[in-house]
Coordinates of C-alpha atoms and ligand atoms in Angstrom, one line a residue:
M178 CA 108.5 123.2 56.0
A179 CA 108.9 126.8 57.7
I180 CA 110.0 128.7 60.5
R181 CA 107.4 129.8 62.9
N182 CA 106.6 132.8 65.0
I183 CA 107.7 131.8 68.8
R184 CA 105.0 132.8 71.6
E185 CA 106.0 134.9 74.1
I186 CA 105.8 134.6 77.9
G187 CA 102.5 136.8 78.6
E188 CA 100.6 135.4 75.6
E189 CA 97.6 133.0 76.9
V190 CA 98.3 130.5 74.5
L191 CA 101.8 129.6 77.1
T192 CA 99.0 129.2 79.5
R193 CA 96.5 126.7 78.3
K194 CA 96.4 123.3 78.6
C195 CA 97.1 121.4 75.4
R196 CA 94.8 118.6 73.7
E197 CA 96.1 115.3 72.8
V198 CA 96.6 113.9 69.1
T199 CA 94.1 111.2 68.1
E200 CA 95.5 110.6 64.8
M201 CA 98.1 111.9 62.4
T202 CA 97.2 114.1 59.5
P203 CA 99.6 115.7 57.3
R204 CA 98.8 119.2 58.7
I205 CA 100.3 117.8 62.0
R206 CA 103.5 116.3 60.0
E207 CA 103.8 120.0 58.7
L208 CA 103.3 121.5 62.0
I209 CA 106.5 118.8 64.1
E210 CA 108.5 119.5 60.4
D211 CA 108.1 122.9 60.6
M212 CA 108.7 122.8 65.1
L213 CA 112.0 121.1 64.5
E214 CA 112.9 123.7 62.2
T215 CA 112.3 126.8 64.5
M216 CA 113.9 124.9 67.4
Y217 CA 117.2 124.3 65.2
E218 CA 117.0 127.5 63.8
A219 CA 116.7 129.3 67.3
N220 CA 119.3 127.2 68.6
G221 CA 116.9 125.8 71.7
V222 CA 117.3 121.9 72.8
G223 CA 113.1 121.7 72.7
L224 CA 110.0 123.4 71.5
A225 CA 106.4 122.6 72.6
A226 CA 103.9 123.3 70.4
P227 CA 101.7 125.9 72.7
Q228 CA 105.2 128.1 72.0
V229 CA 104.6 128.3 68.0
G230 CA 100.6 128.9 69.1
V231 CA 99.2 125.3 68.8
L232 CA 97.7 123.4 71.3
K233 CA 98.4 119.9 71.2
R234 CA 100.5 117.7 72.8
I235 CA 103.6 117.5 70.2
V236 CA 107.0 118.7 72.0
V237 CA 110.1 118.5 70.0
I238 CA 113.9 118.2 71.9
D239 CA 117.1 117.6 70.9
T240 CA 119.8 118.3 73.3
T241 CA 122.8 117.2 71.5
G242 CA 122.0 118.7 67.7
E243 CA 121.8 115.7 65.5
D244 CA 119.3 113.6 68.0
P245 CA 115.5 114.7 67.1
H246 CA 113.2 113.3 69.7
I247 CA 109.8 114.3 68.6
L248 CA 107.1 113.1 71.5
I249 CA 103.3 113.3 71.3
N250 CA 101.1 112.6 73.8
P251 CA 103.9 112.6 76.6
R252 CA 103.7 111.6 79.7
I253 CA 106.1 110.3 82.8
V254 CA 106.0 107.7 84.1
E255 CA 109.1 107.3 86.1
S256 CA 111.7 109.9 87.6
S257 CA 114.0 110.0 90.2
G258 CA 117.4 111.8 91.9
E259 CA 117.1 115.6 91.8
Q260 CA 119.6 118.5 89.3
T261 CA 119.8 122.0 90.2
G262 CA 120.7 124.3 87.0
Q263 CA 120.8 126.8 84.7
E264 CA 117.3 127.4 82.4
G265 CA 116.0 128.9 79.8
C266 CA 113.0 129.1 77.1
L267 CA 112.7 130.0 73.5
S268 CA 109.8 131.9 74.8
V269 CA 111.6 133.3 77.9
P270 CA 114.3 135.1 75.9
G271 CA 117.5 136.5 77.1
K272 CA 116.5 135.5 80.8
S273 CA 117.3 131.9 82.2
G274 CA 117.4 131.2 85.9
Q275 CA 118.2 128.2 87.9
V276 CA 115.5 125.3 88.5
T277 CA 115.4 121.7 90.4
R278 CA 114.4 118.8 88.3
P279 CA 114.6 115.3 88.5
N280 CA 117.8 113.7 87.6
Y281 CA 116.7 110.6 85.7
V282 CA 113.2 111.0 83.8
K283 CA 111.4 107.7 81.7
V284 CA 108.5 109.1 79.4
V285 CA 106.0 107.4 77.4
A286 CA 105.1 109.1 74.5
L287 CA 103.5 108.1 70.4
D288 CA 106.5 109.1 67.4
V289 CA 105.2 110.9 64.1
N290 CA 103.5 106.9 63.2
M291 CA 101.3 106.9 66.2
K292 CA 103.7 103.9 67.4
E293 CA 103.9 104.0 71.4
F294 CA 107.3 103.5 72.4
E295 CA 110.0 105.3 75.6
L296 CA 112.6 107.5 76.2
E297 CA 114.7 107.6 79.5
G298 CA 116.7 110.6 79.8
T299 CA 119.2 111.9 82.7
E300 CA 121.1 115.2 83.2
L301 CA 120.0 118.0 79.9
L302 CA 117.8 115.8 78.4
A303 CA 116.0 115.0 81.9
R304 CA 115.6 119.1 82.4
A305 CA 114.1 119.1 78.8
I306 CA 111.9 116.8 78.5
C307 CA 110.3 118.0 82.2
H308 CA 110.5 121.6 80.7
E309 CA 108.9 121.0 77.8
L310 CA 106.5 119.1 79.2
D311 CA 105.3 121.4 81.1
H312 CA 104.7 123.7 78.2
L313 CA 101.7 121.2 78.0
D314 CA 99.8 122.2 80.9
G315 CA 99.9 126.1 80.3
H316 CA 103.4 126.3 82.8
L317 CA 106.6 128.1 82.9
Y318 CA 110.0 127.7 83.9
V319 CA 109.9 130.8 85.4
E320 CA 107.2 129.4 87.7
K321 CA 109.2 127.4 89.4
V322 CA 112.9 129.5 89.4
E323 CA 115.1 129.9 92.5
G324 CA 116.1 133.1 93.2
P325 CA 116.3 135.7 90.3
L326 CA 115.9 135.4 87.0
R327 CA 119.2 136.6 85.7
D328 CA 119.6 138.3 82.0
V329 CA 122.1 135.7 79.6
T330 CA 122.9 136.2 76.1
E331 CA 124.3 133.6 74.3
D332 CA 123.4 130.7 75.8
A333 CA 121.3 127.9 74.7
E334 CA 117.4 127.8 75.4
E335 CA 114.9 125.6 75.6
Ligands
LIG583 ZN1 110.5 126.7 77.0

């Protein structure tokens, strides 16, 4: 496993639409392992493949530090409610901003064995799912921020 370099706002790779994963390969398994390690090392709660420069529809999320979710080709099939709160991103270091997201989402994705599964999330998990899935279509939370971006020092970032 290896820590990968996290791409930052301004880099073109963060604005592109990612491609679906069609088969699991050793290379993609290694990418997923590296994404988890990179996310934990950066104290993030989520990381999308384009953030490490790979245009594939893969995200990793762990909002508790002990419950990693690996989502391949994820799509939101249900959402409801609303939450407004501070959000950050490992690709926008040192900043946070207020974003409104659904308070509940249900996502369908493939696991590392390319088997379909469902994941439901509320509150922080729902926020992280929405945030990370936006990355797969080339969008950053700063496009959705209500009001100014704030400077932060030690907040958990996504
Ligand atoms: Zn992000």
